[in-house]
XYZ file of C-alpha atoms in Angstrom:
342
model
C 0.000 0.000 0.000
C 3.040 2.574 0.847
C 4.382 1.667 -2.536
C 0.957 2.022 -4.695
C 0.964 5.758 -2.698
C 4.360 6.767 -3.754
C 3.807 5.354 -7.109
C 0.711 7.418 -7.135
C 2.658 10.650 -6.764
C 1.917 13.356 -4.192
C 4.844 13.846 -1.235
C 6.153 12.693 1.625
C 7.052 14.723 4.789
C 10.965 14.987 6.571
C 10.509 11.940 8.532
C 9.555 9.811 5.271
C 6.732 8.462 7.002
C 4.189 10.558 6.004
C 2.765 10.777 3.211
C 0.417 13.748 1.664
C -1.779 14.255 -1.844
C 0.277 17.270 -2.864
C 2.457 19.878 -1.621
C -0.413 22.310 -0.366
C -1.830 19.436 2.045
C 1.371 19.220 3.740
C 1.761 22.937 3.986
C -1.736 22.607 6.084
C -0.627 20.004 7.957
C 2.261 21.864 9.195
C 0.743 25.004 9.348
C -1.889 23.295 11.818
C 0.826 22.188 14.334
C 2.653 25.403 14.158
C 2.431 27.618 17.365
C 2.297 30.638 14.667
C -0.904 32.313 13.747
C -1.129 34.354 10.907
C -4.277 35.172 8.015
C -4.348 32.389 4.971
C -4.636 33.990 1.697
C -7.211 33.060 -0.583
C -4.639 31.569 -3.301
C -2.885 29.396 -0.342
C -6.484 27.689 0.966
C -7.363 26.980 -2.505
C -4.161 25.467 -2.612
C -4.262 23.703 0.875
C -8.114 22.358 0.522
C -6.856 18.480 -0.469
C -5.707 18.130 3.229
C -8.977 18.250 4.424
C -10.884 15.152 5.032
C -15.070 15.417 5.630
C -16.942 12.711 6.484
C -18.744 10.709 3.153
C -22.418 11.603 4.345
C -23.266 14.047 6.570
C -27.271 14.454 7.473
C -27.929 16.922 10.157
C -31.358 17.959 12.125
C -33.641 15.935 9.632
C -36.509 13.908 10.442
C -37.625 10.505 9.064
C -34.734 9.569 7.670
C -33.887 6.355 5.701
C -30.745 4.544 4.394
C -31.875 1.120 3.094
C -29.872 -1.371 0.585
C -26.634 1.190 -0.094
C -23.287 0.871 -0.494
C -20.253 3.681 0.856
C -16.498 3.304 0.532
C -13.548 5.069 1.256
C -14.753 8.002 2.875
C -12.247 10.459 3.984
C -12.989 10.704 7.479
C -16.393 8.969 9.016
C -18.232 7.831 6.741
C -21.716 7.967 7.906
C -22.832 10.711 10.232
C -26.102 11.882 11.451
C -26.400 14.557 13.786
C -29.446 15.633 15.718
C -31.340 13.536 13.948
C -34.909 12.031 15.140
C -36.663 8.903 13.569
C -33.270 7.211 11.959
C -33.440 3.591 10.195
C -30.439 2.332 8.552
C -31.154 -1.218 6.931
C -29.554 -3.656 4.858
C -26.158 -0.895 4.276
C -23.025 -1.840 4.143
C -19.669 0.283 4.510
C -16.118 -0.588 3.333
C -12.974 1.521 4.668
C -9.577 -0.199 4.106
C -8.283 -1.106 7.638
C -5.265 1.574 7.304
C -8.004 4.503 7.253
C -7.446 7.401 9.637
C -10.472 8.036 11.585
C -12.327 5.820 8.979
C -15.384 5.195 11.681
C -18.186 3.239 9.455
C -21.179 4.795 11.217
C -20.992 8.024 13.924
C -24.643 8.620 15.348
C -24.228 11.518 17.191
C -27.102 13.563 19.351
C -29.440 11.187 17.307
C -33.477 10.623 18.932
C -34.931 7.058 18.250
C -32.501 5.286 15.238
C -32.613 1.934 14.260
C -29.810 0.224 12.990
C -29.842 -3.034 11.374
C -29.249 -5.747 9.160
C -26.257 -4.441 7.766
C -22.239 -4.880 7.086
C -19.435 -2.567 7.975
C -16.075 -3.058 7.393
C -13.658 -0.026 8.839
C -10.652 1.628 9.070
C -12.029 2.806 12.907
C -14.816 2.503 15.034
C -17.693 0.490 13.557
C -20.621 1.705 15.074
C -20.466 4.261 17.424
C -23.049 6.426 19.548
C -21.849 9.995 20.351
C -23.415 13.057 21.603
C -20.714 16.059 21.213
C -16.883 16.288 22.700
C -16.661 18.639 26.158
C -17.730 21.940 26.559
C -18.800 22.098 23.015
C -21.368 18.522 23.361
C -22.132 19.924 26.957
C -23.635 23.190 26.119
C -25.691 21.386 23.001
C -27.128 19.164 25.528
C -28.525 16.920 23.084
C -28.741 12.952 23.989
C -28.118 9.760 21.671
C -31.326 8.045 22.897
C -33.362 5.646 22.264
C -31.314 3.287 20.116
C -31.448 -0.086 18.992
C -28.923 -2.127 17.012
C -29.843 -5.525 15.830
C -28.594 -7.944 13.651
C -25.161 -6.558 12.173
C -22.042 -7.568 11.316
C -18.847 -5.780 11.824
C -15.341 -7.096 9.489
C -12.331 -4.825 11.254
C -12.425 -1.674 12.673
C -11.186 -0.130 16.247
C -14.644 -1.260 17.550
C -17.564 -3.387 17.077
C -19.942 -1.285 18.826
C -18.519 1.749 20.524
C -20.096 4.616 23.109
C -18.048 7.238 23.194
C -15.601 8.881 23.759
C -17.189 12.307 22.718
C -20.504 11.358 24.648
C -20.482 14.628 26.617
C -24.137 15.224 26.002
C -25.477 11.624 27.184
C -25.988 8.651 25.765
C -29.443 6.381 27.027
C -31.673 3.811 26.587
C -29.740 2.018 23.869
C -30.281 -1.556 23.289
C -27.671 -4.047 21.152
C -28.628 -7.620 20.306
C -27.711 -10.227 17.621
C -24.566 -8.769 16.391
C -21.493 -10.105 15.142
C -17.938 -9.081 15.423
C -14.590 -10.514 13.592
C -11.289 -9.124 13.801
C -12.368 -6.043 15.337
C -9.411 -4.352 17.399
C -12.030 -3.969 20.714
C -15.178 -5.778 20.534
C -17.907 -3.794 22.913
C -16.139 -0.848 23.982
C -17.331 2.178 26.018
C -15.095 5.029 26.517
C -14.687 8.060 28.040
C -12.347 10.670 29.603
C -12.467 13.456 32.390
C -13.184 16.952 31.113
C -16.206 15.054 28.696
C -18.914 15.296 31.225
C -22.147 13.185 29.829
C -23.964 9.902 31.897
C -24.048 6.692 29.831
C -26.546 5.077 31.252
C -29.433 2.296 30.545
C -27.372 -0.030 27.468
C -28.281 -3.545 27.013
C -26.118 -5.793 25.539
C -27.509 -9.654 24.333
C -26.249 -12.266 22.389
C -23.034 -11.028 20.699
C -20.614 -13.069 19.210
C -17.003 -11.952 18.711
C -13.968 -13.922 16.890
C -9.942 -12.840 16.552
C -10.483 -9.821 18.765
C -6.893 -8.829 19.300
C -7.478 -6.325 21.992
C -10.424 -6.537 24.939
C -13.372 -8.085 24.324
C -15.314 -5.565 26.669
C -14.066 -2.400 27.830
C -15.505 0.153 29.866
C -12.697 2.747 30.638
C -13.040 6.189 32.219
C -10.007 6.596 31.674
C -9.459 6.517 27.572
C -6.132 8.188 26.448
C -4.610 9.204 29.819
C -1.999 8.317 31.983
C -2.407 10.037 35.631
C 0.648 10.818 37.000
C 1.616 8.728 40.332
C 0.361 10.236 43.282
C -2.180 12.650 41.381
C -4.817 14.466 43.198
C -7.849 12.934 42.940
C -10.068 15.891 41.314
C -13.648 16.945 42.623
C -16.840 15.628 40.612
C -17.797 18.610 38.425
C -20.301 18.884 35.189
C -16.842 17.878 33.089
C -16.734 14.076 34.838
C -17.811 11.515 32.911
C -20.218 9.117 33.912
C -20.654 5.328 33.220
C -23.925 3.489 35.243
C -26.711 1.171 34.157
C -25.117 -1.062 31.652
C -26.124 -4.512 31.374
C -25.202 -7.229 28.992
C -25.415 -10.847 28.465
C -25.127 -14.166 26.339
C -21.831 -12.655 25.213
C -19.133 -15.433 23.102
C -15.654 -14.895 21.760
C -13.254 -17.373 20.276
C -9.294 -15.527 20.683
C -9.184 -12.019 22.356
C -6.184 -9.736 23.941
C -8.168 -9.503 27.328
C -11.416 -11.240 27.998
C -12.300 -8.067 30.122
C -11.590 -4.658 31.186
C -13.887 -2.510 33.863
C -12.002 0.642 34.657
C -13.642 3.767 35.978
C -12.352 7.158 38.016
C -11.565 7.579 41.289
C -13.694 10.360 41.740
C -16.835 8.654 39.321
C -16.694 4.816 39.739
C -18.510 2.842 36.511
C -21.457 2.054 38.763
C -24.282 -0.416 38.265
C -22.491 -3.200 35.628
C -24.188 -6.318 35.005
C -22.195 -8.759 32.788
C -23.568 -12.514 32.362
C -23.676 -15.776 30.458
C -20.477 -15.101 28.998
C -17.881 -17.757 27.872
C -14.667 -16.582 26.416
C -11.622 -18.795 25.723
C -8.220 -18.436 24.136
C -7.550 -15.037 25.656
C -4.268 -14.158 26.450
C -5.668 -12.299 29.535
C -8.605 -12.509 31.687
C -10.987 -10.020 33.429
C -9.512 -6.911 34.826
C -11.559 -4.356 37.109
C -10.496 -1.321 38.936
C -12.931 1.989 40.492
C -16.253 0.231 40.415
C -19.287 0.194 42.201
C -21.905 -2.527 42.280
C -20.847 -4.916 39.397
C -22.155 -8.205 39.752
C -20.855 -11.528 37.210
C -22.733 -14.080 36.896
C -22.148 -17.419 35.130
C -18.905 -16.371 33.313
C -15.932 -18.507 31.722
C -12.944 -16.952 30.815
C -10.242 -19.721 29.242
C -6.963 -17.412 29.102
C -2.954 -17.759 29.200
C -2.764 -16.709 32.313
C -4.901 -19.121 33.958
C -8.896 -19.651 33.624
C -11.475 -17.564 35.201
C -8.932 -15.522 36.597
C -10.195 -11.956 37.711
C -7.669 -9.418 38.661
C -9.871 -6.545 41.385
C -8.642 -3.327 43.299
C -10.819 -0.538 44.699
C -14.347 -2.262 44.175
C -17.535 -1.726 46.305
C -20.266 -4.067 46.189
C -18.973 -6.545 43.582
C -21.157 -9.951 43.443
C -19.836 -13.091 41.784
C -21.936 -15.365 41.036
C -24.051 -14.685 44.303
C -20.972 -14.142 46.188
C -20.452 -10.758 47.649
C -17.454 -8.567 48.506
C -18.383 -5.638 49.982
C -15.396 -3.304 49.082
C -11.501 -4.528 47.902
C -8.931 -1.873 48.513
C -5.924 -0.511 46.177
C -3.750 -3.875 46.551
C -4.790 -5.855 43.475
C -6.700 -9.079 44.359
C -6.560 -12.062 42.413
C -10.169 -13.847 42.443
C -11.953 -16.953 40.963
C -15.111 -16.249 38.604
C -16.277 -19.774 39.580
């Protein structure tokens, strides 16, 4: 693929590693990471525009809206995305980004009011299909919800994610519902994310009946902590309208054949992920098992997790009120635990 690009023509940056469509799209990429700020000329944006990358199809504030039986590819950036949208159906579509696309999500639903999603076929270079609702201050002060969502009967070849909340959710994301779905050699298979400074509550998803193959990273994630690295010894920082917010999230009936880790449940100090129910799983030839950290009432129940490191192992610190399998332990501290599913 490098070769076909330099074949192709266009330029390549100092490093050698980068390559651009012409000389004006690397001037803009520059120009963007440069602490200067000066006034563009006419004659230079004109000359600049091929660095830009907008998303295939865009459909904003529209009611009744139907994709049924189509076919995207190679969209520049995400390739599907509705935004404040009510009364969404998307059936029988299918989208193909090559694997090596930058922010190639297949489907963005963002700040969306009752969608439907089904039936279909995506195939990307990111995130499959992901529910948003705005990024910080900006998603905050639109206050506008993903709600109202259900997602039935897909299939998802590659991508970052098989189904993905987050991690601009800083409006809210609700009453979503996921069943039936399929995912194969998807980097994450169910993955919720979020940071501080987002703000937003994710809260009433269920999960049923999704089966995952070759998923080289975790098979479920939940982390509050997407992208960061705290500093050892940070402060702890108060709750304010910018922490995130994970609670309500239930899924079951859950099967994957080869995964990175079966499992990962990691909220914030200051905001445990609250409320988890996970079930009915069985998971095997993981090369880790189920990892939780800052959480608040998760219970597991009937889960098998065949991994390198040993099976059914779970790996626990700071956790209040987690039930396994009927069993309860009332709070673990900051010294990781090592505990038996079964």
């Amino acid at each position: 693929q490098w070769k076909s690009l330099l074949k192709s023509g266009g330029v390549v940056d100092e490093s050698g590693k980068v390559w651009y469509p012409n000389e004006g799209a690397l001037k803009a990429s520059i120009l963007t990471g440069s602490k200067e700020k000066r006034e563009i000329s006419d004659s230079e944006w004109e000359g600049m525009k091929r660095w830009l990358r907008p998303v295939l199809l865009s459909i904003v504030k529209s009611k009744r809206v139907l994709l049924e039986g189509v076919t995207f590819r190679n969209s520049p950036s995400w390739c599907l995305h509705p935004l404040s949208c009510e009364d969404l159906t998307l059936n029988g579509v299918k989208v193909f980004n090559p694997w090596y696309s930058q922010n190639g999500d297949a489907l963005d639903v963002e700040s969306c009011k009752n969608v439907v999603v089904t039936n279909s076929l995506f195939d990307a270079g990111d995130d499959a299909i992901c529910i948003k609702s705005g990024k910080d201050a900006d998603g905050r002060r639109r206050g506008e919800p993903c709600e109202n969502v259900l997602v039935k009967n897909n299939t998802v070849l590659h991508g970052h994610g098989g189904f993905v909340v987050g991690s601009e959710m800083s409006g809210g994301v609700r009453n979503v519902y996921v069943a039936d779905c399929t995912f194969i050699g998807t980097d994450v298979g169910l993955r919720f994310k979020s940071t501080r400074g987002r703000g937003g509550v994710v809260e009433n998803v269920y999960v049923d009946n999704i089966n995952m193959i070759n998923i080289p990273g975790d098979a479920l994630i939940a982390d509050l902590y997407y992208a960061v690295k705290d500093a050892p010894g940070a402060p702890v920082p108060a709750v304010t309208e910018e922490t995130p917010s994970f609670k309500n999230i239930h899924i079951s009936n859950i099967s994957c054949k080869g995964a990175g880790r079966a499992m990962f449940l990691n909220g914030l100090p200051e905001m445990p992920i609250s409320n988890i129910t996970v079930k009915n799983v069985v998971m095997t030839e993981a090369a880790d098992g189920v990892v939780i950290s800052q959480v608040d009432g998760v219970t597991l129940e009937n889960i098998y997790v065949e991994s390198s490191k040993g099976n059914n192992i779970l790996n626990v610190k700071n956790a209040k009120n987690l039930t396994i399998d009927g069993k309860v332990y009332e709070e673990l501290g900051a010294k990781e635990e090592i505990l038996s599913l079964k």
